Coordinates of C-alpha atoms and ligand atoms in Angstrom, one line a residue:
X1 CA -231.0 111.6 51.8
X2 CA -229.3 108.6 53.5
X3 CA -226.2 107.4 51.7
X4 CA -226.5 104.2 49.7
X5 CA -225.0 101.4 51.8
X6 CA -221.4 100.8 50.8
X7 CA -220.5 97.5 49.2
X8 CA -217.9 95.6 51.2
X9 CA -215.5 96.6 48.4
X10 CA -216.1 99.2 45.7
X11 CA -216.0 97.1 42.6
X12 CA -216.2 100.2 40.3
X13 CA -212.7 101.3 41.4
X14 CA -210.1 99.3 39.5
X15 CA -207.6 99.6 42.3
X16 CA -209.6 99.4 45.5
X17 CA -208.2 97.7 48.6
X18 CA -209.9 94.5 47.8
X19 CA -208.5 94.2 44.2
X20 CA -205.1 95.4 45.4
X21 CA -204.9 92.7 48.0
X22 CA -206.1 90.1 45.5
X23 CA -203.5 91.3 43.0
X24 CA -200.7 91.1 45.6
X25 CA -201.9 87.6 46.5
X26 CA -201.7 86.5 42.9
X27 CA -198.2 87.9 42.5
X28 CA -197.0 86.2 45.7
X29 CA -198.6 83.0 44.6
X30 CA -196.7 83.2 41.3
X31 CA -193.5 83.4 43.3
X32 CA -194.6 80.4 45.3
X33 CA -195.3 78.5 42.2
X34 CA -192.2 79.1 40.2
X35 CA -189.9 78.6 43.2
X36 CA -191.6 75.3 44.1
X37 CA -190.4 73.6 41.0
X38 CA -187.6 75.6 39.5
X39 CA -186.1 72.8 37.5
X40 CA -189.3 72.1 35.6
X41 CA -189.8 75.8 34.9
X42 CA -186.2 76.1 33.7
X43 CA -186.6 73.1 31.5
X44 CA -189.8 74.6 30.0
X45 CA -188.0 78.0 29.5
X46 CA -185.1 76.4 27.7
X47 CA -187.4 74.4 25.5
X48 CA -189.4 77.5 24.6
X49 CA -186.3 79.5 23.8
X50 CA -184.9 76.7 21.6
X51 CA -188.2 76.0 19.9
X52 CA -188.8 79.7 19.1
X53 CA -185.2 80.1 17.9
X54 CA -184.7 76.7 16.3
X55 CA -183.9 78.1 12.9
X56 CA -181.5 80.9 14.0
X57 CA -178.1 81.0 12.4
X58 CA -176.1 80.9 15.7
X59 CA -177.7 77.7 16.9
X60 CA -177.5 76.1 13.5
X61 CA -173.8 77.1 13.2
X62 CA -173.1 75.1 16.4
X63 CA -175.0 72.0 15.1
X64 CA -178.4 72.6 16.7
X65 CA -181.4 72.5 14.5
X66 CA -184.9 71.4 15.2
X67 CA -186.3 70.3 18.6
X68 CA -183.7 69.5 21.1
X69 CA -183.2 68.8 24.8
X70 CA -181.1 70.2 27.6
X71 CA -178.3 67.7 27.3
X72 CA -177.8 68.2 23.6
X73 CA -177.9 72.0 24.1
X74 CA -175.2 71.8 26.7
X75 CA -173.1 69.4 24.6
X76 CA -173.2 71.6 21.5
X77 CA -173.4 75.2 22.5
X78 CA -170.3 76.8 23.9
X79 CA -170.2 79.0 27.0
X80 CA -169.2 82.4 25.7
X81 CA -168.3 86.0 26.6
X82 CA -169.2 89.2 24.7
X83 CA -166.1 89.1 22.6
X84 CA -167.2 85.7 21.1
X85 CA -170.4 87.3 20.1
X86 CA -169.0 90.6 18.8
X87 CA -169.0 89.6 15.0
X88 CA -172.6 88.6 15.2
X89 CA -173.5 91.8 17.1
X90 CA -171.6 93.9 14.5
X91 CA -173.6 92.3 11.7
X92 CA -176.9 93.1 13.4
X93 CA -175.7 96.7 14.2
X94 CA -174.8 97.1 10.6
X95 CA -178.3 96.2 9.4
X96 CA -178.3 92.5 8.8
X97 CA -181.9 91.5 9.5
X98 CA -181.5 87.8 9.0
X99 CA -182.2 85.6 12.0
X100 CA -178.8 85.5 13.4
X101 CA -179.5 85.2 17.1
X102 CA -183.3 85.4 17.4
X103 CA -186.2 84.5 15.2
X104 CA -188.0 87.6 16.5
X105 CA -186.9 90.9 15.2
X106 CA -184.2 92.6 17.3
X107 CA -186.1 95.7 18.4
X108 CA -183.1 97.6 19.7
X109 CA -179.7 97.3 21.4
X110 CA -179.4 97.7 25.2
X111 CA -176.1 99.4 26.0
X112 CA -174.6 97.7 29.0
X113 CA -172.4 99.5 31.4
X114 CA -170.0 96.6 30.9
X115 CA -167.5 97.5 28.2
X116 CA -165.5 95.7 25.5
X117 CA -162.6 97.5 23.8
X118 CA -163.5 100.7 25.8
X119 CA -167.1 100.8 24.3
X120 CA -170.4 99.8 25.9
X121 CA -171.5 96.3 25.1
X122 CA -174.5 96.0 22.9
X123 CA -177.1 93.6 24.0
X124 CA -179.8 92.6 21.5
X125 CA -183.3 92.6 22.7
X126 CA -186.8 92.0 21.4
X127 CA -190.2 93.6 22.0
X128 CA -191.5 90.8 24.2
X129 CA -188.6 91.2 26.7
X130 CA -190.3 94.4 27.9
X131 CA -193.1 92.2 29.1
X132 CA -190.7 90.0 31.0
X133 CA -189.1 93.1 32.6
X134 CA -192.5 94.5 33.6
X135 CA -193.4 91.2 35.2
X136 CA -190.3 91.3 37.4
X137 CA -191.2 94.9 38.4
X138 CA -194.7 93.9 39.2
X139 CA -193.4 91.5 41.9
X140 CA -191.6 94.1 43.9
X141 CA -194.4 95.9 45.7
X142 CA -196.4 92.9 46.6
X143 CA -193.3 91.5 48.2
X144 CA -192.6 94.8 49.9
X145 CA -196.2 95.2 51.2
X146 CA -195.9 92.1 53.2
X147 CA -193.3 93.9 55.4
X148 CA -194.4 97.5 55.1
X149 CA -198.2 97.9 55.0
X150 CA -200.0 101.0 53.7
X151 CA -197.6 101.8 50.8
X152 CA -200.5 102.3 48.6
X153 CA -201.7 105.3 50.6
X154 CA -198.9 107.6 49.5
X155 CA -196.2 108.2 46.9
X156 CA -192.7 107.1 46.0
X157 CA -190.1 109.8 45.4
X158 CA -187.8 108.2 42.9
X159 CA -185.1 110.0 41.0
X160 CA -185.2 108.3 37.6
X161 CA -183.3 109.5 34.6
X162 CA -183.0 108.7 30.9
X163 CA -179.7 108.7 29.2
X164 CA -178.8 109.7 25.6
X165 CA -179.4 107.2 22.9
X166 CA -177.8 106.7 19.5
X167 CA -178.4 104.7 16.3
X168 CA -176.3 101.9 14.9
X169 CA -175.3 102.2 11.2
X170 CA -178.1 99.8 10.4
X171 CA -180.6 102.1 12.1
X172 CA -181.3 100.2 15.4
X173 CA -181.6 102.4 18.5
X174 CA -178.9 101.7 21.2
X175 CA -179.7 102.9 24.7
X176 CA -179.5 101.7 28.3
X177 CA -182.1 99.3 29.5
X178 CA -183.8 101.7 31.9
X179 CA -184.0 104.4 29.2
X180 CA -185.7 101.9 27.0
X181 CA -188.1 101.0 29.8
X182 CA -189.0 104.5 30.8
X183 CA -189.7 105.4 27.2
X184 CA -191.8 102.4 26.6
X185 CA -195.6 102.4 26.8
X186 CA -195.2 99.9 29.7
X187 CA -194.0 102.8 31.8
X188 CA -195.5 105.8 30.2
X189 CA -199.0 104.5 29.8
X190 CA -199.1 102.4 32.9
X191 CA -202.6 102.1 34.2
X192 CA -203.2 103.7 37.6
X193 CA -201.6 101.6 40.3
X194 CA -201.0 103.0 43.8
X195 CA -197.6 101.3 43.7
X196 CA -196.3 103.2 40.7
X197 CA -197.6 106.5 42.0
X198 CA -194.5 108.7 41.9
X199 CA -193.9 112.3 42.9
X200 CA -192.0 112.8 39.6
X201 CA -194.3 113.3 36.6
X202 CA -193.3 111.2 33.6
X203 CA -192.3 114.3 31.7
X204 CA -189.6 115.1 34.3
X205 CA -188.2 111.6 34.1
X206 CA -188.2 111.7 30.3
X207 CA -186.5 115.1 30.1
X208 CA -183.2 114.5 28.2
X209 CA -181.5 117.4 30.1
X210 CA -180.2 115.9 33.3
X211 CA -180.1 119.2 35.2
X212 CA -183.7 120.1 34.4
X213 CA -184.8 116.6 35.1
X214 CA -183.2 116.6 38.5
X215 CA -184.4 120.1 39.4
X216 CA -188.0 119.4 38.5
X217 CA -188.1 115.9 40.1
X218 CA -186.7 117.4 43.3
X219 CA -189.1 120.3 43.3
X220 CA -192.1 118.0 42.9
X221 CA -190.7 115.7 45.6
X222 CA -190.5 118.7 47.9
X223 CA -194.0 120.0 47.1
X224 CA -195.5 116.6 47.9
X225 CA -193.3 115.9 50.9
X226 CA -196.0 114.8 53.3
X227 CA -197.3 112.2 50.8
X228 CA -193.9 110.5 50.3
X229 CA -193.7 107.1 51.9
X230 CA -190.6 105.8 50.2
X231 CA -187.6 107.4 48.4
X232 CA -185.0 106.0 46.1
X233 CA -183.1 105.8 42.9
X234 CA -181.7 102.8 41.0
X235 CA -178.3 102.9 42.5
X236 CA -177.2 104.4 45.8
X237 CA -174.8 106.8 44.0
X238 CA -177.8 108.3 42.1
X239 CA -179.8 108.9 45.3
X240 CA -176.8 110.6 47.0
X241 CA -176.4 112.8 44.0
X242 CA -180.0 113.9 44.4
X243 CA -179.4 114.8 48.1
X244 CA -176.3 116.7 47.1
X245 CA -178.4 118.6 44.5
X246 CA -180.8 119.6 47.2
X247 CA -177.8 120.8 49.3
X248 CA -176.7 123.1 46.5
X249 CA -180.1 124.2 45.3
X250 CA -182.5 124.3 48.2
X251 CA -182.6 128.1 48.2
X252 CA -183.8 128.3 44.6
X253 CA -186.2 125.4 45.1
X254 CA -187.7 127.1 48.2
X255 CA -188.1 130.3 46.2
X256 CA -190.2 128.4 43.6
X257 CA -192.3 126.8 46.3
X258 CA -192.9 130.2 48.1
X259 CA -193.9 132.0 44.9
X260 CA -195.5 129.1 42.9
X261 CA -193.3 130.2 40.0
X262 CA -191.0 127.7 38.4
X263 CA -187.3 128.7 38.0
X264 CA -186.5 129.7 34.3
X265 CA -183.6 127.1 34.3
X266 CA -186.3 124.6 33.5
X267 CA -186.9 125.5 29.9
X268 CA -188.4 122.3 28.5
X269 CA -192.1 123.2 27.9
X270 CA -193.5 119.8 28.6
X271 CA -191.6 119.6 31.9
X272 CA -192.7 123.1 32.9
X273 CA -196.3 122.2 32.2
X274 CA -196.0 119.0 34.2
X275 CA -194.4 120.7 37.2
X276 CA -196.9 123.5 37.2
X277 CA -199.6 120.9 37.8
X278 CA -197.9 120.2 41.1
X279 CA -196.4 123.5 42.1
X280 CA -198.6 125.9 44.1
X281 CA -197.5 128.8 46.2
X282 CA -196.9 127.4 49.6
X283 CA -194.9 129.8 51.8
X284 CA -195.3 127.6 54.9
X285 CA -193.8 124.6 53.2
X286 CA -191.0 126.8 51.8
X287 CA -190.2 128.1 55.3
X288 CA -190.2 124.6 56.7
X289 CA -187.8 123.3 54.0
X290 CA -185.6 126.4 54.4
X291 CA -185.4 125.9 58.1
X292 CA -184.4 122.2 57.8
X293 CA -181.9 122.8 55.0
X294 CA -180.2 125.7 56.5
X295 CA -179.3 123.8 59.6
X296 CA -175.6 123.1 59.9
X297 CA -175.9 119.3 60.1
X298 CA -177.6 117.4 57.3
X299 CA -177.8 114.2 59.4
X300 CA -181.3 112.7 58.9
X301 CA -182.2 115.2 56.3
X302 CA -184.4 112.7 54.5
X303 CA -186.5 111.9 57.6
X304 CA -186.7 115.6 58.4
X305 CA -187.9 116.9 55.0
X306 CA -189.9 113.8 54.1
X307 CA -191.2 112.8 57.5
X308 CA -193.3 109.9 56.5
X309 CA -190.6 108.0 54.7
X310 CA -190.4 104.3 55.6
X311 CA -187.4 103.2 53.7
X312 CA -184.8 104.1 51.0
X313 CA -185.0 102.0 47.9
X314 CA -181.6 101.8 46.3
X315 CA -179.2 99.1 45.3
X316 CA -176.4 98.9 47.9
X317 CA -175.1 95.5 47.1
X318 CA -171.9 95.0 45.1
X319 CA -169.7 98.1 44.7
X320 CA -172.5 100.3 45.8
X321 CA -172.0 99.1 49.4
X322 CA -169.4 101.9 49.6
X323 CA -172.3 104.3 49.9
X324 CA -174.0 102.7 52.9
X325 CA -172.4 105.0 55.6
X326 CA -173.5 108.2 53.7
X327 CA -177.0 106.9 53.2
X328 CA -177.2 105.9 56.9
X329 CA -176.2 109.5 57.7
X330 CA -178.7 111.2 55.5
X331 CA -181.4 108.7 56.3
X332 CA -180.8 108.5 60.1
X333 CA -180.7 104.7 59.8
X334 CA -183.9 104.2 57.7
X335 CA -183.9 100.7 56.2
X336 CA -181.9 100.5 52.9
X337 CA -183.9 98.3 50.6
X338 CA -182.4 96.4 47.6
X339 CA -185.4 95.1 45.7
X340 CA -184.0 93.5 42.6
X341 CA -181.1 92.2 40.6
X342 CA -181.1 92.8 36.8
X343 CA -179.0 93.6 33.8
X344 CA -179.2 94.6 30.2
X345 CA -178.9 90.9 29.2
X346 CA -181.8 89.8 31.4
X347 CA -183.7 90.7 34.5
X348 CA -182.8 88.1 37.1
X349 CA -184.5 88.2 40.4
X350 CA -186.0 89.8 43.5
X351 CA -185.2 90.2 47.2
X352 CA -187.9 88.4 49.1
X353 CA -186.7 89.7 52.4
X354 CA -186.3 93.4 51.6
X355 CA -185.9 94.7 55.2
X356 CA -182.9 92.6 55.9
X357 CA -179.5 94.2 56.4
X358 CA -177.6 95.2 53.2
X359 CA -174.9 92.7 54.0
X360 CA -177.5 89.9 54.1
X361 CA -179.4 90.7 50.9
X362 CA -180.0 87.7 48.7
X363 CA -181.8 87.6 45.4
X364 CA -184.2 84.8 44.3
X365 CA -183.8 84.3 40.6
X366 CA -187.2 84.0 39.0
X367 CA -186.9 80.9 36.8
X368 CA -189.2 82.2 34.1
X369 CA -186.9 85.1 33.2
X370 CA -184.4 83.1 31.3
X371 CA -182.4 79.9 31.5
X372 CA -179.7 80.1 34.1
X373 CA -176.5 78.0 34.5
X374 CA -173.8 78.4 37.1
X375 CA -170.1 78.0 36.7
X376 CA -168.4 77.2 40.0
X377 CA -165.8 79.9 41.0
X378 CA -162.6 78.6 42.5
X379 CA -161.0 81.3 44.6
X380 CA -157.3 81.7 44.8
X381 CA -156.2 82.6 48.3
X382 CA -159.6 84.0 48.9
X383 CA -159.2 86.4 46.0
X384 CA -160.6 85.9 42.5
X385 CA -157.9 86.5 40.0
X386 CA -158.8 89.8 38.5
X387 CA -156.0 90.9 36.2
X388 CA -156.7 88.3 33.6
X389 CA -159.7 88.8 31.3
X390 CA -162.1 85.9 31.1
X391 CA -160.7 83.1 29.0
X392 CA -162.5 80.5 27.0
X393 CA -163.5 77.5 29.0
X394 CA -161.9 74.2 28.3
X395 CA -164.1 71.1 27.9
X396 CA -163.8 70.1 31.5
X397 CA -164.8 73.5 32.8
X398 CA -167.7 73.6 30.4
X399 CA -168.9 70.4 32.1
X400 CA -168.7 71.9 35.5
X401 CA -171.7 74.2 34.9
X402 CA -174.8 73.3 37.0
X403 CA -178.4 74.1 36.7
X404 CA -180.4 76.5 38.9
X405 CA -181.9 73.6 40.9
X406 CA -178.5 72.0 41.5
X407 CA -176.4 74.8 43.0
X408 CA -175.0 74.1 46.5
X409 CA -175.4 76.2 49.6
X410 CA -172.4 78.4 50.3
X411 CA -170.8 77.8 46.9
X412 CA -169.9 80.7 44.6
X413 CA -170.8 80.7 40.9
X414 CA -170.5 82.8 37.9
X415 CA -173.9 83.4 36.3
X416 CA -174.4 82.1 32.7
X417 CA -177.6 83.0 31.0
X418 CA -179.6 81.9 27.9
X419 CA -182.3 84.4 27.0
X420 CA -185.4 84.6 24.8
X421 CA -183.8 87.5 22.9
X422 CA -180.9 85.4 21.6
X423 CA -178.0 85.0 24.1
X424 CA -176.9 81.4 24.5
X425 CA -174.8 80.4 27.5
X426 CA -173.6 83.9 27.9
X427 CA -171.3 84.7 30.9
X428 CA -172.8 87.8 32.6
X429 CA -169.6 88.3 34.6
X430 CA -171.3 88.4 38.0
X431 CA -170.2 86.2 40.9
X432 CA -173.0 85.0 43.2
X433 CA -173.0 82.9 46.3
X434 CA -175.9 80.6 47.3
X435 CA -177.2 82.0 50.6
X436 CA -180.4 79.9 51.0
X437 CA -183.5 78.7 49.3
X438 CA -187.0 79.9 48.8
X439 CA -188.9 76.6 48.4
X440 CA -186.7 74.8 46.0
X441 CA -185.2 77.9 44.3
X442 CA -181.8 79.2 45.4
X443 CA -181.2 82.7 46.7
X444 CA -178.0 84.4 46.0
X445 CA -175.8 87.0 47.6
X446 CA -174.3 89.3 45.0
X447 CA -170.5 88.9 45.5
X448 CA -168.9 91.0 42.8
X449 CA -168.6 91.6 39.2
X450 CA -165.5 89.9 37.8
X451 CA -162.6 92.1 36.7
X452 CA -163.8 95.4 38.3
X453 CA -161.2 97.4 40.1
X454 CA -162.8 100.8 40.3
X455 CA -166.4 101.9 40.2
X456 CA -168.2 105.0 41.3
X457 CA -171.6 104.9 39.5
X458 CA -172.3 102.5 36.7
X459 CA -168.7 102.6 35.4
X460 CA -166.7 99.4 35.8
X461 CA -163.0 99.9 35.2
X462 CA -160.8 96.9 35.3
X463 CA -157.1 96.7 36.1
X464 CA -156.0 96.1 32.5
X465 CA -157.7 99.3 31.4
X466 CA -156.4 101.3 34.4
X467 CA -152.9 100.1 33.6
X468 CA -153.0 101.1 30.0
X469 CA -154.5 104.5 31.0
X470 CA -151.6 105.1 33.5
X471 CA -149.1 104.1 30.9
X472 CA -150.5 106.7 28.5
X473 CA -150.4 109.3 31.2
X474 CA -146.8 108.6 32.1
X475 CA -145.7 109.7 28.6
X476 CA -146.3 113.3 29.8
X477 CA -143.5 112.9 32.4
X478 CA -140.9 111.8 29.8
X479 CA -139.4 115.3 29.3
X480 CA -138.7 115.5 33.1
X481 CA -136.4 112.5 33.6
X482 CA -138.8 110.9 36.1
X483 CA -140.1 107.4 36.3
X484 CA -143.2 106.0 37.9
X485 CA -142.1 103.4 40.4
X486 CA -145.4 102.2 41.6
X487 CA -149.1 103.1 41.5
X488 CA -152.4 102.0 43.0
X489 CA -155.9 103.4 42.9
X490 CA -158.9 104.0 45.1
X491 CA -162.6 104.8 44.5
X492 CA -163.1 107.8 46.7
X493 CA -166.8 108.1 47.6
X494 CA -166.3 110.6 50.4
X495 CA -166.7 113.3 47.8
X496 CA -170.1 113.8 46.0
X497 CA -169.9 112.7 43.3
X498 CA -167.2 110.2 44.0
X499 CA -164.0 110.2 42.0
X500 CA -161.0 108.0 41.1
X501 CA -157.8 108.6 43.0
X502 CA -154.5 107.3 41.7
X503 CA -151.6 107.1 44.0
X504 CA -148.2 107.6 42.4
X505 CA -144.7 107.0 43.7
X506 CA -142.1 108.6 41.5
X507 CA -138.4 108.5 41.3
X508 CA -137.5 112.1 40.7
X509 CA -134.5 113.9 39.4
X510 CA -134.8 116.9 41.8
X511 CA -133.0 119.2 39.4
X512 CA -136.0 119.4 37.0
X513 CA -139.1 120.5 38.9
X514 CA -142.4 119.3 37.3
X515 CA -145.0 122.1 36.9
X516 CA -148.5 121.2 38.4
X517 CA -150.0 121.5 34.9
X518 CA -148.1 118.5 33.8
X519 CA -149.7 116.3 36.5
X520 CA -153.1 117.8 35.6
X521 CA -152.4 116.7 32.0
X522 CA -151.6 113.3 33.4
X523 CA -155.0 113.2 35.2
X524 CA -156.8 114.1 32.0
X525 CA -154.7 111.6 30.0
X526 CA -155.9 108.8 32.3
X527 CA -159.5 109.9 32.0
X528 CA -159.3 110.2 28.2
X529 CA -157.9 106.6 28.1
X530 CA -160.7 105.1 30.2
X531 CA -163.8 103.5 28.7
X532 CA -166.9 105.3 27.4
X533 CA -169.1 104.6 30.4
X534 CA -166.5 106.4 32.6
X535 CA -166.2 109.3 30.2
X536 CA -170.0 109.6 29.9
X537 CA -170.3 109.6 33.7
X538 CA -167.8 112.4 33.8
X539 CA -168.8 114.5 30.9
X540 CA -172.5 114.0 30.5
X541 CA -174.1 112.5 33.6
X542 CA -171.7 114.3 36.0
X543 CA -172.0 111.2 38.2
X544 CA -168.2 111.0 38.6
X545 CA -165.9 113.8 39.8
X546 CA -162.5 114.8 38.3
X547 CA -159.8 112.2 38.6
X548 CA -157.1 112.9 41.2
X549 CA -153.5 112.0 41.2
X550 CA -151.8 111.9 44.7
X551 CA -148.0 111.8 44.7
X552 CA -146.8 109.9 47.7
X553 CA -143.4 110.0 49.5
X554 CA -140.6 107.7 48.3
X555 CA -140.8 104.4 50.1
X556 CA -144.6 104.5 50.6
X557 CA -145.1 101.4 48.5
X558 CA -142.5 99.5 50.6
X559 CA -144.4 100.4 53.7
X560 CA -147.6 99.1 51.9
X561 CA -145.8 95.8 51.3
X562 CA -144.6 95.6 54.9
X563 CA -148.1 96.2 56.1
X564 CA -149.5 93.5 53.8
X565 CA -146.8 91.1 55.0
X566 CA -147.7 91.9 58.6
X567 CA -151.2 90.8 57.7
X568 CA -150.0 87.5 56.4
X569 CA -149.2 88.1 52.7
X570 CA -146.4 85.9 51.4
X571 CA -143.2 87.9 50.7
X572 CA -142.4 85.9 47.6
X573 CA -145.8 86.3 46.0
X574 CA -146.5 89.9 47.0
X575 CA -147.7 92.1 44.2
X576 CA -148.7 95.7 44.6
X577 CA -152.5 95.8 44.5
X578 CA -153.6 98.0 41.7
X579 CA -156.7 99.0 43.6
X580 CA -157.1 99.4 47.3
X581 CA -160.2 99.4 49.4
X582 CA -159.1 98.4 52.9
X583 CA -159.4 101.5 55.1
X584 CA -156.0 101.2 57.0
X585 CA -154.2 100.9 53.6
X586 CA -156.0 103.9 52.2
X587 CA -155.0 105.8 55.4
X588 CA -151.4 104.7 55.1
X589 CA -151.3 106.0 51.6
X590 CA -153.1 109.2 52.4
X591 CA -150.7 109.9 55.3
X592 CA -147.8 110.0 52.9
X593 CA -149.2 112.3 50.2
X594 CA -146.9 115.1 49.3
X595 CA -149.0 116.8 46.6
X596 CA -152.2 116.2 44.7
X597 CA -153.7 117.2 41.3
X598 CA -157.1 117.1 39.7
X599 CA -158.1 116.7 36.1
X600 CA -158.7 120.3 34.9
X601 CA -161.6 119.4 32.5
X602 CA -163.9 116.6 31.4
X603 CA -162.6 114.0 29.0
X604 CA -164.2 113.8 25.6
X605 CA -167.3 111.7 25.2
X606 CA -169.9 111.4 22.4
X607 CA -172.9 109.2 22.3
X608 CA -172.7 106.1 20.2
X609 CA -169.8 103.9 19.4
X610 CA -166.6 105.4 18.1
X611 CA -166.6 103.1 15.1
X612 CA -170.1 104.4 14.1
X613 CA -168.9 108.0 13.5
X614 CA -171.5 110.7 14.0
X615 CA -174.7 108.9 13.1
X616 CA -177.0 110.9 15.4
Ligands
LIG701 P1 -176.0 96.8 33.0 O1 -175.7 95.7 32.1 O2 -175.4 98.1 32.7 O3 -177.5 96.9 33.1 O4 -175.5 96.4 34.5 C1 -175.9 95.2 35.0 C2 -175.0 94.8 36.1 O5 -175.2 95.7 37.3 C3 -175.2 93.4 36.7 O6 -174.6 92.4 35.9 C4 -174.5 93.6 38.0 O7 -173.1 93.5 37.9 C5 -174.9 95.0 38.4 N1 -176.1 94.9 39.3 C6 -177.4 94.9 38.9 N2 -178.2 94.7 39.9 C7 -177.5 94.6 41.0 C8 -177.7 94.4 42.4 N3 -179.0 94.3 42.8 N4 -176.7 94.3 43.2 C9 -175.4 94.4 42.7 N5 -175.1 94.6 41.5 C10 -176.1 94.7 40.6

């Protein structure tokens, strides 16, 4: 029987080529629309936020009530940091359900990787924010498909993980924003879409045990290797950890592929079941992977094991740029694609030119996501002052804030956000530079996060915290008649996972030798004093390696000063940098190391905030 003639497009398939193209067009048109008149969109967003939240206590407390306009909002509402908000957050965490920040119920807290008083910041959120986040995600693949066609014909191998969650004394869940998203129906029950077709079954992503999660995601990624068109993780550090995992475990993984039997280390029944839907005995594939992984060099391992990969999707802007050389090595120069810029407070924007070089990445803020303002950053000698914590703005500084549509090309700004969920003129702490425009909407390079000295994964350690931690550690040296003359630090990402290195110069009394265990105790004391995001990375996620103290020869820090002066630093104003990044300086320090010590164990970490006690 002759086949029925095919319709030009199969309308019975919800995601055929025609409807996909149409959907992509709609999303790109949305971007065109909102970037063509960003100021009107921003005005509407602010008006919606203020109308919806007109009766909330916070706005009323500052003199706003009832309908209002942008000028009045700016006049009355102060620009704030997390510490200003802490008393309100504490009330919500303790169960106060009155409309303090938002007229909609606070559905949960998102635990930011930024900290306050050593603990994660708690960002209030509401149900409807999930839709806004989903919208931003839905823009990414239509943008990408303009540059790399055919991505709907295969899978993405993304290593995605959930983190532990806790409950506030008032019963609200507190967890990272991605954990919240992966556990939501927006992710779990997403309708079939070729762009969210991942090698990792949901169950493997939602597995709370990070080892089982990684093992099963890697195994599925290997089983489906030919179908993989793109690979990634959220941050570069996470993707490199996955490759490192393969380096350590390929033999076990190949055994599973050869036999079709899943390793008993994966004990979670739902994960086992999901993996068994993918895993079939395939000795040929096992031989191939074994052959590639047992080669001495791992250069290009990604293109070798997943030969159809077109790009690596990871954030390498900001501190993550330290991982670019490693990714280039494993990926043999595959494009590194940074698709989006987002935070617990608000999802901000997308990269409309995703195949550009990492150093040129700029993000277009999507004006419907929140109301954005920009505080001009004045650099001091080319360096933002970093030891001081953000201070309150005086009246003049408050007036310097400009709207999204008014930022100037080349100027740097600190991002200030007002959200539907109840943050008003909140300083995110990120410094952005205007790199260009999409229609009338500015595009920003991510410059840095303020006050971050050291970062390996999502940890953000500032100089003040580091200084206190070093002071605590030095007490271990007291019995030995020794003083710490100088110190500095370095985020060493040449190890996987990366780790903090602290360089110490000591003035020693040679008569009393110091046993290595004392320095090891110092390493641990520093780690115990650092914030909870750092300790979680060390103890739970294993995304940060043991902290190392390197003792340098006497006179090393004088050499460091000589070097800085030779580069043009002023001798009167020279201060020892508390964190170094510049390769020649790191080399200088490393060349004068006399001994080194590592933290002997993980620092303590428990989920939740220390003031909540054991509420889990
Ligand atoms: P969190 O609040 O833990 O979700 O972290 C959000 C922060 O991560 C942002 O404020 C930025 O400092 C950083 N971040 C997020 N996306 C990017 C990106 N694309 N490039 C550089 N830094 C980013």
